[in-house]
Short mmCIF file of C-alpha atoms in Angstrom, two decimals:
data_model
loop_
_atom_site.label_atom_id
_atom_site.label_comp_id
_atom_site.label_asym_id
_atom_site.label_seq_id
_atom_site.Cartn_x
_atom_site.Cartn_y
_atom_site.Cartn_z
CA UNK A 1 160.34 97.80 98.22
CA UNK A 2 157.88 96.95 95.36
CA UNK A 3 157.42 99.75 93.08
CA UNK A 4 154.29 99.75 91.04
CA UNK A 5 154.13 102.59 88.62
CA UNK A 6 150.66 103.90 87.32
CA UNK A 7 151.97 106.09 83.98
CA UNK A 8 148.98 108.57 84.30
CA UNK A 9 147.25 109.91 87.26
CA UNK A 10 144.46 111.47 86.26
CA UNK A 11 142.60 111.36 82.45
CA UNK A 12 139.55 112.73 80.82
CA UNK A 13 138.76 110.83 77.62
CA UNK A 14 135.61 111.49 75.05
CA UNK A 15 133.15 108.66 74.59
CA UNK A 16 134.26 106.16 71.77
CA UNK A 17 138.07 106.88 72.76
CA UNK A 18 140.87 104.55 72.80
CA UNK A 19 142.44 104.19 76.26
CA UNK A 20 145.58 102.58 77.47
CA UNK A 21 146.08 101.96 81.06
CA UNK A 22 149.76 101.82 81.23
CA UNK A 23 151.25 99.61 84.77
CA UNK A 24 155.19 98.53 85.03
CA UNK A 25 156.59 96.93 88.64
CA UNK A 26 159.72 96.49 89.04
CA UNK A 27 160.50 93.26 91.54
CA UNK A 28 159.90 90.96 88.50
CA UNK A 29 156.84 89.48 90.02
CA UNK A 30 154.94 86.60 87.83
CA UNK A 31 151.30 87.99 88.58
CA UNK A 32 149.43 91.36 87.85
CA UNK A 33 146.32 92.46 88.21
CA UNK A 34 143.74 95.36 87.12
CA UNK A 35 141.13 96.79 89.81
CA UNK A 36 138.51 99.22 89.26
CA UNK A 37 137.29 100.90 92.19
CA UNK A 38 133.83 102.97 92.41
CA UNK A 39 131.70 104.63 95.48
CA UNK A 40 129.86 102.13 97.04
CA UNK A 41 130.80 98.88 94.99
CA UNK A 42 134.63 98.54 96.32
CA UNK A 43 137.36 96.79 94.51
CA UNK A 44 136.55 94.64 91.27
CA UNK A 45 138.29 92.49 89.46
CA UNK A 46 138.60 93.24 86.24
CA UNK A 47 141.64 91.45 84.63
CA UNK A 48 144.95 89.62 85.85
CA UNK A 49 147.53 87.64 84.25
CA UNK A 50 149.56 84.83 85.66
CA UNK A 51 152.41 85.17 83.86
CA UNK A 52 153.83 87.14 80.23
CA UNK A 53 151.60 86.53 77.67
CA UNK A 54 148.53 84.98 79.78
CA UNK A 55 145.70 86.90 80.96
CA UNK A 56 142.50 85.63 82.56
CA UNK A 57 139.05 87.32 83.28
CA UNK A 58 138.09 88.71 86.15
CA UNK A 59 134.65 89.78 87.18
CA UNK A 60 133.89 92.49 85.22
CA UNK A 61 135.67 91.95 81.73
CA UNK A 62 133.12 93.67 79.63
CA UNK A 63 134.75 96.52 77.77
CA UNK A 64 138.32 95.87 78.76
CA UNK A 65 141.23 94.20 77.16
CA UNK A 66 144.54 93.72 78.13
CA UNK A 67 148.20 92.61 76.80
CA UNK A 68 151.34 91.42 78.51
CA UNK A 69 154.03 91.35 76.41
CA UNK A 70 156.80 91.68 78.64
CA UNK A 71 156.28 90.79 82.35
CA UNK A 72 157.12 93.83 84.32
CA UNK A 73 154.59 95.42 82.06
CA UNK A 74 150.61 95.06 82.22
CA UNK A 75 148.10 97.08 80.26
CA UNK A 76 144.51 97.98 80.48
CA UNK A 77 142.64 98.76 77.35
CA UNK A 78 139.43 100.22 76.89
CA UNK A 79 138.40 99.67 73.12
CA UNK A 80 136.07 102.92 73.16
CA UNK A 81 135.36 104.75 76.45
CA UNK A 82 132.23 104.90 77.75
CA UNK A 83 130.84 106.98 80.35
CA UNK A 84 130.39 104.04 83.06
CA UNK A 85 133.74 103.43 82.45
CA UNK A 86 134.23 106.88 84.55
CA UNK A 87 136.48 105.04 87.29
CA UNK A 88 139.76 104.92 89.56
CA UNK A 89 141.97 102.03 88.11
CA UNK A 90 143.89 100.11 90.63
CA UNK A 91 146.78 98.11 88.68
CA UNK A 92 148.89 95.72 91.56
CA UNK A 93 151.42 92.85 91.32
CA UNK A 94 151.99 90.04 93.36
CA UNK A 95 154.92 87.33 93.88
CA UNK A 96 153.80 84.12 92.24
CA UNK A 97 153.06 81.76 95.22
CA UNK A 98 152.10 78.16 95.70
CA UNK A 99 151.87 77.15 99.13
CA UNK A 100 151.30 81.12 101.25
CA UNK A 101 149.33 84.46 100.24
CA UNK A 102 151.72 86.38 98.47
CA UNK A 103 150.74 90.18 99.35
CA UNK A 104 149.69 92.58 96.38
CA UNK A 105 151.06 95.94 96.05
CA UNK A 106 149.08 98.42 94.26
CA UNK A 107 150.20 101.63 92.23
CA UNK A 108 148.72 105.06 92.86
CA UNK A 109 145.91 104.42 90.91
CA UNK A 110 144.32 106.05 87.81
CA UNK A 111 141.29 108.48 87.73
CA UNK A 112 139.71 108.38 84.30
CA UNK A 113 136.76 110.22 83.27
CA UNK A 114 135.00 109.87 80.05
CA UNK A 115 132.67 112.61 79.07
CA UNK B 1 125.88 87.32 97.92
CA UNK B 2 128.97 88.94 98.91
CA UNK B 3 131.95 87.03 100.15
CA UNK B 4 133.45 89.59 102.23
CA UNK B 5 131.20 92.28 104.32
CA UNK B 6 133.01 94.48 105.97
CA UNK B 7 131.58 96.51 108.74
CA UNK B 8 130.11 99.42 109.66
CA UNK B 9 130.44 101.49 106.40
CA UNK B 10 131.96 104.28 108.18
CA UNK B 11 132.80 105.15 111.43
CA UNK B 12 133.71 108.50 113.34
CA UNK B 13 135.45 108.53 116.36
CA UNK B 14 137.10 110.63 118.90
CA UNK B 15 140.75 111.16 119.55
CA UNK B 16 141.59 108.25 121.70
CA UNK B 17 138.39 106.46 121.59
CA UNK B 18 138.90 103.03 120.64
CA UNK B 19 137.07 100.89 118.72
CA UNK B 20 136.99 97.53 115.78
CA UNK B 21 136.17 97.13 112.32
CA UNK B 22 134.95 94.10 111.22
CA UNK B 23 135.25 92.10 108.10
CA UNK B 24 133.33 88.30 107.53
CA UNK B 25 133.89 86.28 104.93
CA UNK B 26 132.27 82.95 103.43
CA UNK B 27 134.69 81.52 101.16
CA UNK B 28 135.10 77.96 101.39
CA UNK B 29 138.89 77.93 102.24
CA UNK B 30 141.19 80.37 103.41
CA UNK B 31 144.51 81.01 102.35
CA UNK B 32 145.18 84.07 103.21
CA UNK B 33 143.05 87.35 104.75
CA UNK B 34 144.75 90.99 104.51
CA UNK B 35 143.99 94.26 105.76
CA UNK B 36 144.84 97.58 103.72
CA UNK B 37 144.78 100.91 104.48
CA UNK B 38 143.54 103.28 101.78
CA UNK B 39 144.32 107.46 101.76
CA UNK B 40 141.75 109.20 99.43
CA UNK B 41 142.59 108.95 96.05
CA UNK B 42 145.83 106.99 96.53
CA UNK B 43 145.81 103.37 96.10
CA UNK B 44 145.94 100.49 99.27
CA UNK B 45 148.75 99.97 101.06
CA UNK B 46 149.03 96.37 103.38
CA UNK B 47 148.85 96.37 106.54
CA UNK B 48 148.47 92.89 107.77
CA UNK B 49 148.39 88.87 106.55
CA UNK B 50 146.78 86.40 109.03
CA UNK B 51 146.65 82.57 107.87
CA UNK B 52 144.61 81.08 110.27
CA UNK B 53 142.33 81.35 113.49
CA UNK B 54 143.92 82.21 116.58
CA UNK B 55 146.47 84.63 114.74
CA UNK B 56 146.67 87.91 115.81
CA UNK B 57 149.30 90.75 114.36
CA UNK B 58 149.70 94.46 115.92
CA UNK B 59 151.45 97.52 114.29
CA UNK B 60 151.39 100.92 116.27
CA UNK B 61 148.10 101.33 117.32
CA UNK B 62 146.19 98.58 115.13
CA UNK B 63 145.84 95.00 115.82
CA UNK B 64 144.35 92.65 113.47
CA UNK B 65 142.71 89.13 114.57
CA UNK B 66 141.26 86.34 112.49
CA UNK B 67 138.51 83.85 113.51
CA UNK B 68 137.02 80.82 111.31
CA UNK B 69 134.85 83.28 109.84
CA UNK B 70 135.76 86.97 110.80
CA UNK B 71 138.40 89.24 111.40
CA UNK B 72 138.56 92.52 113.70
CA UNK B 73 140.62 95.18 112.92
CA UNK B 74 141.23 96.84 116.35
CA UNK B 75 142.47 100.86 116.93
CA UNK B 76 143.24 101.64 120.05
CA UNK B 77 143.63 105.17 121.11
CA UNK B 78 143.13 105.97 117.68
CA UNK B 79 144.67 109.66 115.94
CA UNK B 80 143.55 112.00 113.52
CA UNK B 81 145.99 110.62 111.19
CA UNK B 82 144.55 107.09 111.33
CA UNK B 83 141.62 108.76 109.13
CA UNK B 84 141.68 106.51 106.47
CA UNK B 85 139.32 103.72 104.46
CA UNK B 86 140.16 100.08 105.65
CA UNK B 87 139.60 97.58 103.30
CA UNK B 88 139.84 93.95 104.07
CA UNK B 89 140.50 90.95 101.37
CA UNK B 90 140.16 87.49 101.25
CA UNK B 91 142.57 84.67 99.26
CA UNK B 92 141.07 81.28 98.70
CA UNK B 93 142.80 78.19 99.13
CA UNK B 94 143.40 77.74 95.56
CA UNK B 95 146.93 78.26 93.68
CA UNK B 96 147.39 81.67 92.47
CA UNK B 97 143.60 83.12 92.56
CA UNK B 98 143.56 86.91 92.96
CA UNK B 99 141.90 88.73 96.25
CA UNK B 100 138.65 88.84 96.93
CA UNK B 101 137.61 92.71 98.52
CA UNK B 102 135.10 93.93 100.73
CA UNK B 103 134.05 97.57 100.54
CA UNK B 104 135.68 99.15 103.06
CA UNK B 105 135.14 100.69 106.16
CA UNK B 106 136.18 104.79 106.74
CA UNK B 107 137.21 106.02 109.69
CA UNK B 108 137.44 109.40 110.59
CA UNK B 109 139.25 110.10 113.71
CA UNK B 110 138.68 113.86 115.38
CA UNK B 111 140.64 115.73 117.41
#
């Protein structure tokens, strides 16, 4: 089975903070993707990446940044924390597929709160 | 407007009482729709692909069925540890574009 690893659980941050989202799979899967995930609004998109070294914008970019350097690996930066950014990040991988709907798998997820 | 609606918001059934979630989409084409299942504050895990209309897929006590423009998550004789959020997603026919999420229906299931 995919494994999607989430490196920390839970995280309480101060506002102007540098964050790192940390996300490695292991099943060597071409495309990853960031979620966040609040009350009443669902899943968002907020970055994926196609491939190592490519990244594209999801819905909700604004304050996030995010590097692939090696492809089992997928990170999630905010540049300085705000309090809005108070969230549960959902990092998931999928096979890359060009004729079906390859299925995501997610990780446990990430609760951050930034006071 | 949202793509994918999913409901109702929550439901709360009995033990055994059976029931369907619903989840419509308007995306121009489909490639893909998939059910998840969601414990609190773990993250989804699938359930169910279906491709096109007319395609129906069961596991245990859910069945999932897709229309041109809906899908119904069934639960039949549904237990307290079906309790869960279900959240439905949409993949439009277009190479590699990521899922498109509703928000979820809960169901809590009482003994």
């Amino acid at each position: 089975d995919v494994k999607v690893t989430q490196s920390s659980r839970y995280l309480v941050k101060r506002t102007g903070e540098k964050v790192f989202l940390e996300c490695v799979q292991d099943m060597d899967h071409e495309n990853m993707f960031w979620y966040r995930q609040d009350p009443g609004l669902g899943l968002r998109l907020i970055y994926f990446s196609y491939d190592v070294k490519m990244k594209e914008k999801g819905d909700i970019p604004e304050g996030y940044s995010v590097s692939r350097e090696k492809k089992e690996r997928f990170s999630l930066i905010l540049e300085s924390a705000s309090t809005n950014q108070t969230s549960m990040y959902l990092c998931a991988s999928r096979e890359q597929g060009v004729l079906g709907a390859n299925v995501l798998t997610f990780g446990a997820g990430s609760r951050l709160t930034v006071l | 407007e949202d793509q994918v609606t999913q409901s109702p918001e929550a439901l709360r059934l009995q033990e055994g009482e059976s029931s369907s979630l619903n989840c419509s989409y308007t995306v121009s084409g489909l490639r893909g729709l998939f059910w998840y299942r969601q414990d609190p504050g773990k993250g989804p895990e699938f359930l169910f692909t279906l491709y096109s209309a007319g395609e129906e897929k069961e596991k245990e006590r859910l069945k999932a069925t897709l229309t041109k423009k809906e899908s119904f998550l069934h639960i039949t004789a549904p237990k307290p540890e079906d309790s869960a959020t279900y959240l439905c997603a949409v993949q439009e026919d277009q190479a590699g574009t990521a899922l498109i999420f509703g928000k979820g229906t809960t169901l809590s299931v009482s003994s």
